[in-house]
Amino acid sequence: MSNIVLPAEHRYNKIIQERQNEDGSELAILNLGPTHPATHGIFQNILLMDGERIVEAEPTIGYIHRAFEKIAENRPFYQITPLTDRMNYCSSPINNMAWWMTLEKLLNIEVPKRAQYLRVIVMELARISDHIICNSILGVDTGAYTGFLYVFQYREKIYEIYEEICGARLTTNMGRIGGFERDWSPKAFEKLDAFLEEFPAVWQEFENLFTRNRIFIDRTVNVGAITAEKAMAYGFTGPNLRAAGVDYDVRVAQPYSSYEDFEFDVPVGKSGDTYDRFCVRNAEVWESLKIIRQALEKMPAGNEFTADVPAYHLPPKEDVYQDMEALIYHFKIVMGEVPVPVAEVYHPVEGGNGELGFYLITDGSRTPYRLHFRRPCFIYYQAYPEMIKGSMLSDAIVILSSLNVIAGELDA
Amino acid sequence: MDTTTFIIEKGTIIVVVFAITMLMAMYSTWAERKVAAFLQDRVGPNRAGWGGLLQPLADGLKLFTKEEFFPNTPNKFLFILGPGIAMSTALITSAVIPWGDKFHIFGKDVVLQATDLDVSILYIFGVLSIGVYGIMIGAWASNNKYSLMSAVRASSQMISYEVAMGLAIISILMMTGSLSLKEITIQQAEMKWNIFYQPLAFVIFLVCSFAETNRTPFDLAECESELIGGYHTEYSSMKMGFYLFAEYANMFISATILSVVFLGGYNYPGMEWAEQNWGVNIANIIAIAVLFAKICFFIFFYMWIRWTIPRFRYDQLMNLGWKILIPLAVLNIILTGIVMVLFN
C-alpha cells in the first residue's frame, strides 16, 4: 500500500493504529478526490474505510474558491453578475436574476409585468437544465450512461434559447437592473415553443428508463436518507429538503417576480433518500414546464422588457451618440457614479438546488460594502459526511451526485 | 493421416482461429462504440475509414505509441504480468470451440476445431478462472488503493459467479452426458437446442457470463464513476490496451460458448437437407455464418445491456450471486434429475 497518502499526523492514522479488529483486518484511508471523476468538480473527501464500508469521512473544501464575496466588494453593482454566473453554472440565469432582483429591492424599482414573466420563463428553463444535469448524472454515477446523453441534447436546446436571449450559453450574464438589456428576439420564442413541444416526450422516456428500473431502485432507495428534522437543522432547502417531506419552496413561501400568478404544485418526497430526491427533481421539471406554458399564455402584449430606470439601465448606443441625457447616464452608469441608498437587503430565490440568497449591505458608495451569497451547496455539503457514514463507497458517490453539490457554488 | 499434414491442417486452423478471435475482439470495440452511438442518438466513430471501420487500427496504433508509464510500484514484473495473463487466457479459450462441421477438401475431411478435447467445458472453466489472476495481479502490483479494491471486487465476483455458472452447466451435462463441446453441438442438431430444454440454465448462464466478462451491470471491477478505472487505473500504453482487448476477447468467447452450448452452435434448421443437396462444403460455410450470426447477436446483447441499465452495488451483486442464482441453479439440477428419471 502506498504510504504517501496523507501526512502521518492525520487523526485517522491514529484511529487505524489504535483499532484492533479481531480478524486482523485493518482500516484504511482512501482519498476520494480532489480529482476523482465522480466529484463533478473539485472537492476532496478523506474517507476512513473498513473494506468497502465508510467508517468516517472528512470533507475538504476550497479547491476552487475564488473569493467572489471579496471581489464583489470592489466591483460596481452591475459588474457582479458575471461572478454569480460562475457559482451554480448549471443554472446561471437564476443566479443572475436573483442578483438583479436584490438590487431592485435595494433601489425600490418596480419591474414591469412582461419583464417579470420573461424572467420567470428563463429561470424555469434554468431549473430544468439544472435538474436535467443532476438526474442524468445520477444515472451516470450508477452506471447508466445513455440517459445522460439522451437528455443532454435538450440542455443544449435550452442553451440555444439563452443564446438567443443574451448571446451567451453557460455563463449567461443575463439581464440588467429593471429587466433585460433588450427584448427577446422572435427566434427565442420560436425555439422555446419547439423545446416545449419536444422535451416532454423525452423527459417521459428518461423517467421510464429509471423510475421503475429494479437495479436503479435498489441502488437509490434508502441510500443517503435524511430525516426532515435533521435536514432542517442542517439548513437544507430546495429539492433536497422537499424530498425529506417539507414543502418549503421560496417561490410559494415568498413569491418574487410574480410567481404568485402561476399555478403549480410543490412536489414533496417522503423519506429524503436518493430515490426521493431523484423523483422530486423529475416532478419539478414537469412543474417548471407548466409554469413556462402559463407564463407564455398570460404574457402581457407589447414589448416592454425593462423598467423605466434611465439611471441604472444603459441607454441604446445610438442615443448615447446623439442625446445629451443618454450620454450622461451612460457615463454615470459605466463609471459607477449612480448613488445607492445605504441599506441592508436580503433576497432569496428558489435556485436550481435550493434557496439562493444575496445578502447585501451598502454604504452609499459605488460598490457593495459587504455581499454574502447564501449558497445551498455549501450547506448541503456539511451534511455529507454524516450522510455517508456507514454506507458503501458506491453509495457515497450516488449520494454526492443526488445532493447536486456543485463545486463552483460550494466554494464560490 | 501422416504427421506433416496433421501439423499443417491444425496449424492453419489455429492461426485462423487466433486471427478471427483477434479480429472479432478488435471489431467489438468498434461495434461497442457504434451500438452505444445508436442507442444514444449519436453518430459514433466515422472519421477513420468508411463508417469508422479503421478506428480499431487507429486505436491500436495510438495505444502502441503512448508513453509507457510505471507507477511507483515495488514489483514491475507483476505489473507487466497482469495484462499478459489477462490477454493470453482470453485468447486460448477459443482452442476448443467447434466453429463448424467438417469441410471436404483434397479428398480429406477437415474438422473446424483446433482440438476436440473430451473435457472442453472443464478446460474453458479452468482458463476463465485463471483470467481473474490477470486482473488481481495487475491491480495488486499497481500499488493503488482503487486498483486494490477493484481486485478484491473482481476476485470475489468471479468466484461467486463461477459457482453458479458451473452449476448451471451441470444440468446441461446431465442431459448430454459429455463434456466435449463437439459432442454437445452434435446432440443439438435439428433444432434440439438446449435453450428449449434448459431455459433456466440458459438464463443463469447468461447472467453469469455478464459477471465473468466484467460488463455492466456487473462491471464493478472497473466502474469508472467509483473506482476511476479500477484495475487499469495505473495502466497506460498497450498494457492497458491488453486489458481492454482481453475484455472484448472474453466477450467474444462468452458469446461463443453461449451459442455453442445453448443455441446449437453451428446447427441451423435444414442443415442436413443443405448437405445432401448443396454438398458438405456449402452447408458448412452456411453453418459457420450461422454460428457467427449467433455470436454477433450475443455480443450485441451484451452491448445493449451495457448501455441501458445501471450497475449493481457490491453487496447486491453478492446477494444476487449467492442467494438467487446458486439456489436456482441447484433447483434446476434437481428438476433436471427428476424429469430425466421420470421420462428418461
mmCIF file of C-alpha atoms in Angstrom, chain A residues 1-2 5 29-32 36-38 49 51-52 140-146 149-150 153 213 215-216 218-219 223 392-395 397, chain B residues 36 39-42 72 140 143-146 148-149 153 216-217 219-220 224-228 306-316:
data_model
loop_
_atom_site.group_PDB
_atom_site.id
_atom_site.type_symbol
_atom_site.label_atom_id
_atom_site.label_comp_id
_atom_site.label_asym_id
_atom_site.label_seq_id
_atom_site.Cartn_x
_atom_site.Cartn_y
_atom_site.Cartn_z
ATOM 1 C CA MET A 1 0.000 0.000 0.000
ATOM 2 C CA SER A 2 1.092 3.474 -0.702
ATOM 3 C CA VAL A 5 -1.442 9.468 1.050
ATOM 4 C CA ILE A 29 -7.640 5.752 4.401
ATOM 5 C CA LEU A 30 -8.991 6.462 0.962
ATOM 6 C CA ASN A 31 -8.731 9.799 -0.741
ATOM 7 C CA LEU A 32 -11.915 10.428 -2.675
ATOM 8 C CA HIS A 36 -11.975 11.821 -8.692
ATOM 9 C CA PRO A 37 -14.306 11.653 -11.710
ATOM 10 C CA ALA A 38 -17.433 11.353 -9.579
ATOM 11 C CA MET A 49 -12.664 2.728 5.119
ATOM 12 C CA GLY A 51 -13.184 -2.652 3.346
ATOM 13 C CA GLU A 52 -15.928 -1.161 1.201
ATOM 14 C CA VAL A 140 -24.084 8.056 -14.969
ATOM 15 C CA ASP A 141 -22.870 7.516 -11.435
ATOM 16 C CA THR A 142 -24.957 4.397 -11.097
ATOM 17 C CA GLY A 143 -23.581 3.189 -14.416
ATOM 18 C CA ALA A 144 -26.308 4.037 -16.931
ATOM 19 C CA TYR A 145 -24.711 6.427 -19.332
ATOM 20 C CA THR A 146 -27.279 6.523 -22.096
ATOM 21 C CA LEU A 149 -26.509 11.780 -23.341
ATOM 22 C CA TYR A 150 -30.092 11.368 -24.389
ATOM 23 C CA GLN A 153 -29.407 17.278 -26.195
ATOM 24 C CA ASN A 213 -35.689 0.115 -13.031
ATOM 25 C CA ILE A 215 -31.310 -2.015 -10.231
ATOM 26 C CA PHE A 216 -31.708 1.748 -10.014
ATOM 27 C CA ASP A 218 -32.020 -0.935 -5.333
ATOM 28 C CA ARG A 219 -29.164 1.467 -5.708
ATOM 29 C CA VAL A 223 -29.446 5.375 0.329
ATOM 30 C CA MET A 392 -20.614 1.705 0.936
ATOM 31 C CA LEU A 393 -18.225 3.541 -1.324
ATOM 32 C CA SER A 394 -20.681 3.246 -4.220
ATOM 33 C CA ASP A 395 -23.376 4.887 -2.092
ATOM 34 C CA ILE A 397 -20.812 8.583 -4.985
ATOM 35 C CA ALA B 36 -23.565 2.959 -27.953
ATOM 36 C CA LEU B 39 -28.616 3.791 -28.502
ATOM 37 C CA GLN B 40 -27.643 7.304 -27.510
ATOM 38 C CA ASP B 41 -28.798 9.025 -30.658
ATOM 39 C CA ARG B 42 -25.307 9.835 -31.831
ATOM 40 C CA ASN B 72 5.834 3.758 -8.081
ATOM 41 C CA TRP B 140 -2.218 -5.585 -6.750
ATOM 42 C CA ASN B 143 0.099 -0.031 -5.729
ATOM 43 C CA ASN B 144 -3.107 1.961 -5.794
ATOM 44 C CA LYS B 145 -5.975 1.646 -3.367
ATOM 45 C CA TYR B 146 -8.638 1.971 -6.028
ATOM 46 C CA LEU B 148 -6.771 -2.944 -4.929
ATOM 47 C CA MET B 149 -10.473 -2.508 -4.226
ATOM 48 C CA ARG B 153 -14.268 -6.960 -6.094
ATOM 49 C CA THR B 216 -22.433 -3.713 -16.919
ATOM 50 C CA PRO B 217 -24.393 -4.377 -14.729
ATOM 51 C CA ASP B 219 -18.633 -4.089 -14.117
ATOM 52 C CA LEU B 220 -17.844 -3.310 -10.509
ATOM 53 C CA GLU B 224 -15.271 4.486 -13.721
ATOM 54 C CA SER B 225 -17.556 6.537 -11.501
ATOM 55 C CA GLU B 226 -16.395 4.894 -8.280
ATOM 56 C CA LEU B 227 -13.016 3.300 -8.800
ATOM 57 C CA ILE B 228 -11.899 5.635 -11.593
ATOM 58 C CA ARG B 306 -24.343 -2.198 -21.029
ATOM 59 C CA TRP B 307 -25.736 0.987 -22.491
ATOM 60 C CA THR B 308 -29.164 0.608 -20.938
ATOM 61 C CA ILE B 309 -29.110 -0.289 -17.273
ATOM 62 C CA PRO B 310 -27.197 0.834 -14.189
ATOM 63 C CA ARG B 311 -24.765 -1.348 -12.298
ATOM 64 C CA PHE B 312 -25.204 -3.184 -9.026
ATOM 65 C CA ARG B 313 -23.629 -2.332 -5.753
ATOM 66 C CA TYR B 314 -21.074 -4.753 -4.384
ATOM 67 C CA ASP B 315 -23.308 -6.269 -1.704
ATOM 68 C CA GLN B 316 -26.273 -6.530 -4.073
#
